[in-house]
């Protein structure tokens, strides 16, 4: 719904687009493209995917016609395979841009004129694999490519409660992740499954948390860390977001 609403979250995202120079291209890791291998969208014009149900018609009418970049997709595949992180990266011609990508980018870059490719979540791999891919993607930043990830630190749909902002466990875990990122203790977050009951409630399935590991991996040693949208919604969704950039 953020895609068609104006609120504190979407204003913060919009401010990013006004604040930083436009990147040459964007590599997006979305919680909503889960695969059994590592794949990257490689078409010239990715379609807008409406991968949800039961929402207002205006959401299904939205399009985000950003171009793709077959050349960047091939570069990502070559980078990841030559580094030894993975043996194969599939050049996908079927997926597109799902709502984890376009619902955010529609606010950050509404003109949809920056090439975007999506990198899938290989659900056959453990957390260190996702962090390691982020470490390799960091090289692309030197070429003007922005690395982005879309998910939620706390994402428990079964516990949704529109009457409250956050359960105590959701707030505690969101704060723990924030403090850990600010401290630079990324190993602790790679081992998120050891962080206790609050983590188990907050991450009942891993797909919304794993994108964060790519961004942590891509962080440079000289990057500043910013926390934006530090908030929760509907009891069990965290909107807290992180920016790593050179000052």
Short mmCIF file of N, CA and C in Angstrom, two decimals, residues 52-135:
data_model
loop_
_atom_site.label_atom_id
_atom_site.label_comp_id
_atom_site.label_asym_id
_atom_site.label_seq_id
_atom_site.Cartn_x
_atom_site.Cartn_y
_atom_site.Cartn_z
N UNK A 52 0.48 -10.24 -5.56
CA UNK A 52 -0.28 -10.11 -4.32
C UNK A 52 -1.76 -10.21 -4.67
N UNK A 53 -2.60 -10.30 -3.65
CA UNK A 53 -4.03 -10.41 -3.90
C UNK A 53 -4.84 -9.66 -2.86
N UNK A 54 -6.04 -9.23 -3.22
CA UNK A 54 -6.96 -8.63 -2.28
C UNK A 54 -6.73 -7.16 -1.98
N UNK A 55 -6.06 -6.46 -2.89
CA UNK A 55 -5.77 -5.05 -2.67
C UNK A 55 -6.57 -4.17 -3.63
N UNK A 56 -6.58 -2.86 -3.43
CA UNK A 56 -7.38 -1.96 -4.28
C UNK A 56 -6.92 -2.01 -5.74
N UNK A 57 -7.84 -1.76 -6.67
CA UNK A 57 -7.51 -1.78 -8.10
C UNK A 57 -6.35 -0.88 -8.47
N UNK A 58 -6.19 0.23 -7.77
CA UNK A 58 -5.12 1.17 -8.12
C UNK A 58 -3.74 0.51 -8.04
N UNK A 59 -3.58 -0.46 -7.16
CA UNK A 59 -2.29 -1.14 -7.04
C UNK A 59 -2.01 -2.01 -8.27
N UNK A 60 -3.06 -2.65 -8.78
CA UNK A 60 -2.88 -3.53 -9.94
C UNK A 60 -2.70 -2.73 -11.22
N UNK A 61 -3.10 -1.48 -11.18
CA UNK A 61 -2.93 -0.62 -12.35
C UNK A 61 -1.54 0.01 -12.41
N UNK A 62 -0.81 -0.05 -11.32
CA UNK A 62 0.51 0.57 -11.29
C UNK A 62 1.48 -0.17 -12.20
N UNK A 63 2.27 0.62 -12.91
CA UNK A 63 3.35 0.08 -13.72
C UNK A 63 4.64 0.82 -13.35
N UNK A 64 5.73 0.10 -13.39
CA UNK A 64 7.03 0.72 -13.18
C UNK A 64 7.92 0.30 -14.36
N UNK A 65 7.87 1.06 -15.45
CA UNK A 65 8.49 0.63 -16.71
C UNK A 65 9.98 0.94 -16.81
N UNK A 66 10.72 0.72 -15.74
CA UNK A 66 12.16 0.94 -15.79
C UNK A 66 12.80 -0.07 -16.75
N UNK A 67 13.83 0.35 -17.48
CA UNK A 67 14.53 -0.61 -18.33
C UNK A 67 15.33 -1.59 -17.51
N UNK A 68 15.61 -2.73 -18.10
CA UNK A 68 16.55 -3.66 -17.51
C UNK A 68 17.95 -3.38 -18.03
N UNK A 69 18.85 -4.30 -17.80
CA UNK A 69 20.22 -4.17 -18.31
C UNK A 69 20.83 -5.56 -18.48
N UNK A 70 20.65 -6.16 -19.68
CA UNK A 70 21.26 -7.46 -19.90
C UNK A 70 22.77 -7.46 -19.67
N UNK A 71 23.42 -6.34 -20.00
CA UNK A 71 24.87 -6.27 -19.81
C UNK A 71 25.25 -6.32 -18.33
N UNK A 72 24.51 -5.60 -17.50
CA UNK A 72 24.78 -5.62 -16.06
C UNK A 72 24.45 -6.99 -15.48
N UNK A 73 23.37 -7.61 -15.97
CA UNK A 73 23.03 -8.96 -15.50
C UNK A 73 24.16 -9.93 -15.78
N UNK A 74 24.74 -9.85 -16.98
CA UNK A 74 25.86 -10.72 -17.32
C UNK A 74 27.07 -10.40 -16.45
N UNK A 75 27.29 -9.12 -16.18
CA UNK A 75 28.41 -8.72 -15.33
C UNK A 75 28.25 -9.29 -13.92
N UNK A 76 27.04 -9.23 -13.38
CA UNK A 76 26.78 -9.80 -12.05
C UNK A 76 27.03 -11.30 -12.06
N UNK A 77 26.54 -11.98 -13.08
CA UNK A 77 26.74 -13.43 -13.18
C UNK A 77 28.22 -13.76 -13.24
N UNK A 78 28.97 -13.03 -14.06
CA UNK A 78 30.41 -13.29 -14.18
C UNK A 78 31.13 -13.00 -12.87
N UNK A 79 30.73 -11.93 -12.21
CA UNK A 79 31.36 -11.54 -10.95
C UNK A 79 31.18 -12.61 -9.89
N UNK A 80 29.97 -13.12 -9.77
CA UNK A 80 29.68 -14.09 -8.71
C UNK A 80 30.29 -15.45 -8.99
N UNK A 81 30.33 -15.84 -10.26
CA UNK A 81 30.89 -17.15 -10.58
C UNK A 81 32.42 -17.11 -10.55
N UNK A 82 33.02 -16.05 -11.06
CA UNK A 82 34.49 -15.97 -11.08
C UNK A 82 35.07 -15.85 -9.67
N UNK A 83 34.28 -15.30 -8.74
CA UNK A 83 34.75 -15.15 -7.36
C UNK A 83 34.69 -16.46 -6.60
N UNK A 84 33.94 -17.43 -7.13
CA UNK A 84 33.80 -18.71 -6.45
C UNK A 84 32.68 -18.75 -5.42
N UNK A 85 31.93 -17.65 -5.29
CA UNK A 85 30.82 -17.64 -4.34
C UNK A 85 29.76 -18.66 -4.76
N UNK A 86 29.54 -18.75 -6.07
CA UNK A 86 28.57 -19.70 -6.59
C UNK A 86 29.09 -20.23 -7.92
N UNK A 87 28.65 -21.42 -8.31
CA UNK A 87 29.12 -22.02 -9.55
C UNK A 87 28.30 -21.58 -10.75
N UNK A 88 27.07 -21.12 -10.50
CA UNK A 88 26.20 -20.78 -11.62
C UNK A 88 25.23 -19.69 -11.23
N UNK A 89 24.99 -18.75 -12.14
CA UNK A 89 23.96 -17.74 -11.98
C UNK A 89 23.08 -17.78 -13.23
N UNK A 90 21.81 -18.02 -13.05
CA UNK A 90 20.89 -18.11 -14.17
C UNK A 90 20.53 -16.72 -14.67
N UNK A 91 20.59 -16.53 -15.98
CA UNK A 91 20.16 -15.27 -16.61
C UNK A 91 18.68 -15.42 -16.95
N UNK A 92 17.84 -14.85 -16.11
CA UNK A 92 16.39 -15.09 -16.17
C UNK A 92 15.72 -14.16 -17.17
N UNK A 93 14.81 -14.73 -17.95
CA UNK A 93 14.05 -13.96 -18.93
C UNK A 93 12.55 -13.95 -18.62
N UNK A 94 12.15 -14.46 -17.47
CA UNK A 94 10.73 -14.65 -17.19
C UNK A 94 10.19 -13.82 -16.03
N UNK A 95 11.01 -13.42 -15.08
CA UNK A 95 10.50 -12.79 -13.87
C UNK A 95 10.12 -11.33 -14.15
N UNK A 96 10.91 -10.39 -13.75
CA UNK A 96 10.57 -8.98 -13.91
C UNK A 96 10.84 -8.23 -12.62
N UNK A 97 10.06 -7.18 -12.37
CA UNK A 97 10.19 -6.39 -11.15
C UNK A 97 8.96 -6.66 -10.28
N UNK A 98 9.15 -7.32 -9.15
CA UNK A 98 8.02 -7.62 -8.27
C UNK A 98 7.77 -6.45 -7.33
N UNK A 99 6.73 -6.58 -6.51
CA UNK A 99 6.32 -5.41 -5.71
C UNK A 99 7.34 -5.05 -4.63
N UNK A 100 8.20 -6.01 -4.26
CA UNK A 100 9.26 -5.66 -3.34
C UNK A 100 10.22 -4.64 -3.94
N UNK A 101 10.29 -4.61 -5.25
CA UNK A 101 11.14 -3.66 -5.96
C UNK A 101 10.39 -2.39 -6.33
N UNK A 102 9.30 -2.53 -7.08
CA UNK A 102 8.69 -1.32 -7.64
C UNK A 102 7.92 -0.50 -6.62
N UNK A 103 7.42 -1.11 -5.55
CA UNK A 103 6.67 -0.31 -4.58
C UNK A 103 7.59 0.67 -3.84
N UNK A 104 8.89 0.32 -3.75
CA UNK A 104 9.86 1.23 -3.16
C UNK A 104 10.40 2.20 -4.21
N UNK A 105 10.83 1.67 -5.36
CA UNK A 105 11.43 2.51 -6.38
C UNK A 105 10.46 3.53 -6.95
N UNK A 106 9.17 3.24 -6.92
CA UNK A 106 8.19 4.20 -7.42
C UNK A 106 8.22 5.49 -6.60
N UNK A 107 8.68 5.40 -5.37
CA UNK A 107 8.81 6.59 -4.52
C UNK A 107 10.21 7.20 -4.62
N UNK A 108 11.24 6.36 -4.71
CA UNK A 108 12.61 6.88 -4.74
C UNK A 108 12.93 7.48 -6.10
N UNK A 109 12.61 6.75 -7.17
CA UNK A 109 12.88 7.20 -8.53
C UNK A 109 11.60 7.07 -9.37
N UNK A 110 10.64 7.97 -9.17
CA UNK A 110 9.34 7.83 -9.83
C UNK A 110 9.40 7.92 -11.35
N UNK A 111 10.45 8.50 -11.91
CA UNK A 111 10.54 8.60 -13.37
C UNK A 111 10.80 7.25 -14.03
N UNK A 112 11.21 6.26 -13.26
CA UNK A 112 11.45 4.89 -13.77
C UNK A 112 12.41 4.91 -14.96
N UNK A 113 13.44 5.74 -14.89
CA UNK A 113 14.37 5.88 -16.01
C UNK A 113 15.77 5.35 -15.70
N UNK A 114 15.92 4.66 -14.58
CA UNK A 114 17.20 4.07 -14.20
C UNK A 114 17.12 2.56 -14.41
N UNK A 115 18.06 1.95 -15.12
CA UNK A 115 18.02 0.50 -15.32
C UNK A 115 18.03 -0.26 -13.99
N UNK A 116 17.16 -1.27 -13.91
CA UNK A 116 17.02 -2.06 -12.69
C UNK A 116 17.10 -3.54 -13.05
N UNK A 117 17.92 -4.27 -12.30
CA UNK A 117 17.89 -5.73 -12.38
C UNK A 117 17.63 -6.28 -10.98
N UNK A 118 16.98 -7.43 -10.92
CA UNK A 118 16.72 -8.08 -9.64
C UNK A 118 17.60 -9.31 -9.50
N UNK A 119 18.06 -9.52 -8.29
CA UNK A 119 18.83 -10.72 -7.93
C UNK A 119 17.96 -11.56 -7.01
N UNK A 120 17.85 -12.84 -7.33
CA UNK A 120 16.96 -13.71 -6.55
C UNK A 120 17.58 -14.13 -5.23
N UNK A 121 16.72 -14.61 -4.34
CA UNK A 121 17.15 -15.23 -3.09
C UNK A 121 17.23 -16.74 -3.30
N UNK A 122 18.42 -17.26 -3.26
CA UNK A 122 18.61 -18.70 -3.39
C UNK A 122 18.30 -19.34 -2.03
N UNK A 123 17.11 -19.91 -1.90
CA UNK A 123 16.66 -20.43 -0.62
C UNK A 123 17.29 -21.77 -0.26
N UNK A 124 18.12 -22.30 -1.15
CA UNK A 124 18.86 -23.53 -0.83
C UNK A 124 20.14 -23.23 -0.06
N UNK A 125 20.48 -21.94 0.08
CA UNK A 125 21.74 -21.56 0.71
C UNK A 125 21.50 -20.95 2.09
N UNK A 126 22.51 -21.06 2.94
CA UNK A 126 22.44 -20.53 4.29
C UNK A 126 22.85 -19.05 4.31
N UNK A 127 22.65 -18.42 5.45
CA UNK A 127 22.85 -16.98 5.58
C UNK A 127 24.24 -16.50 5.14
N UNK A 128 25.34 -17.19 5.47
CA UNK A 128 26.65 -16.68 5.05
C UNK A 128 26.79 -16.53 3.54
N UNK A 129 26.09 -17.36 2.79
CA UNK A 129 26.12 -17.26 1.32
C UNK A 129 25.57 -15.91 0.86
N UNK A 130 24.48 -15.48 1.44
CA UNK A 130 23.85 -14.23 1.03
C UNK A 130 24.74 -13.04 1.39
N UNK A 131 25.37 -13.10 2.53
CA UNK A 131 26.31 -12.05 2.93
C UNK A 131 27.49 -12.01 1.97
N UNK A 132 28.00 -13.18 1.58
CA UNK A 132 29.16 -13.26 0.69
C UNK A 132 28.83 -12.69 -0.69
N UNK A 133 27.62 -12.90 -1.17
CA UNK A 133 27.24 -12.30 -2.44
C UNK A 133 27.26 -10.79 -2.33
N UNK A 134 26.76 -10.26 -1.23
CA UNK A 134 26.81 -8.82 -1.02
C UNK A 134 28.23 -8.29 -1.05
N UNK A 135 29.16 -9.04 -0.47
CA UNK A 135 30.55 -8.62 -0.48
C UNK A 135 31.09 -8.50 -1.90
#
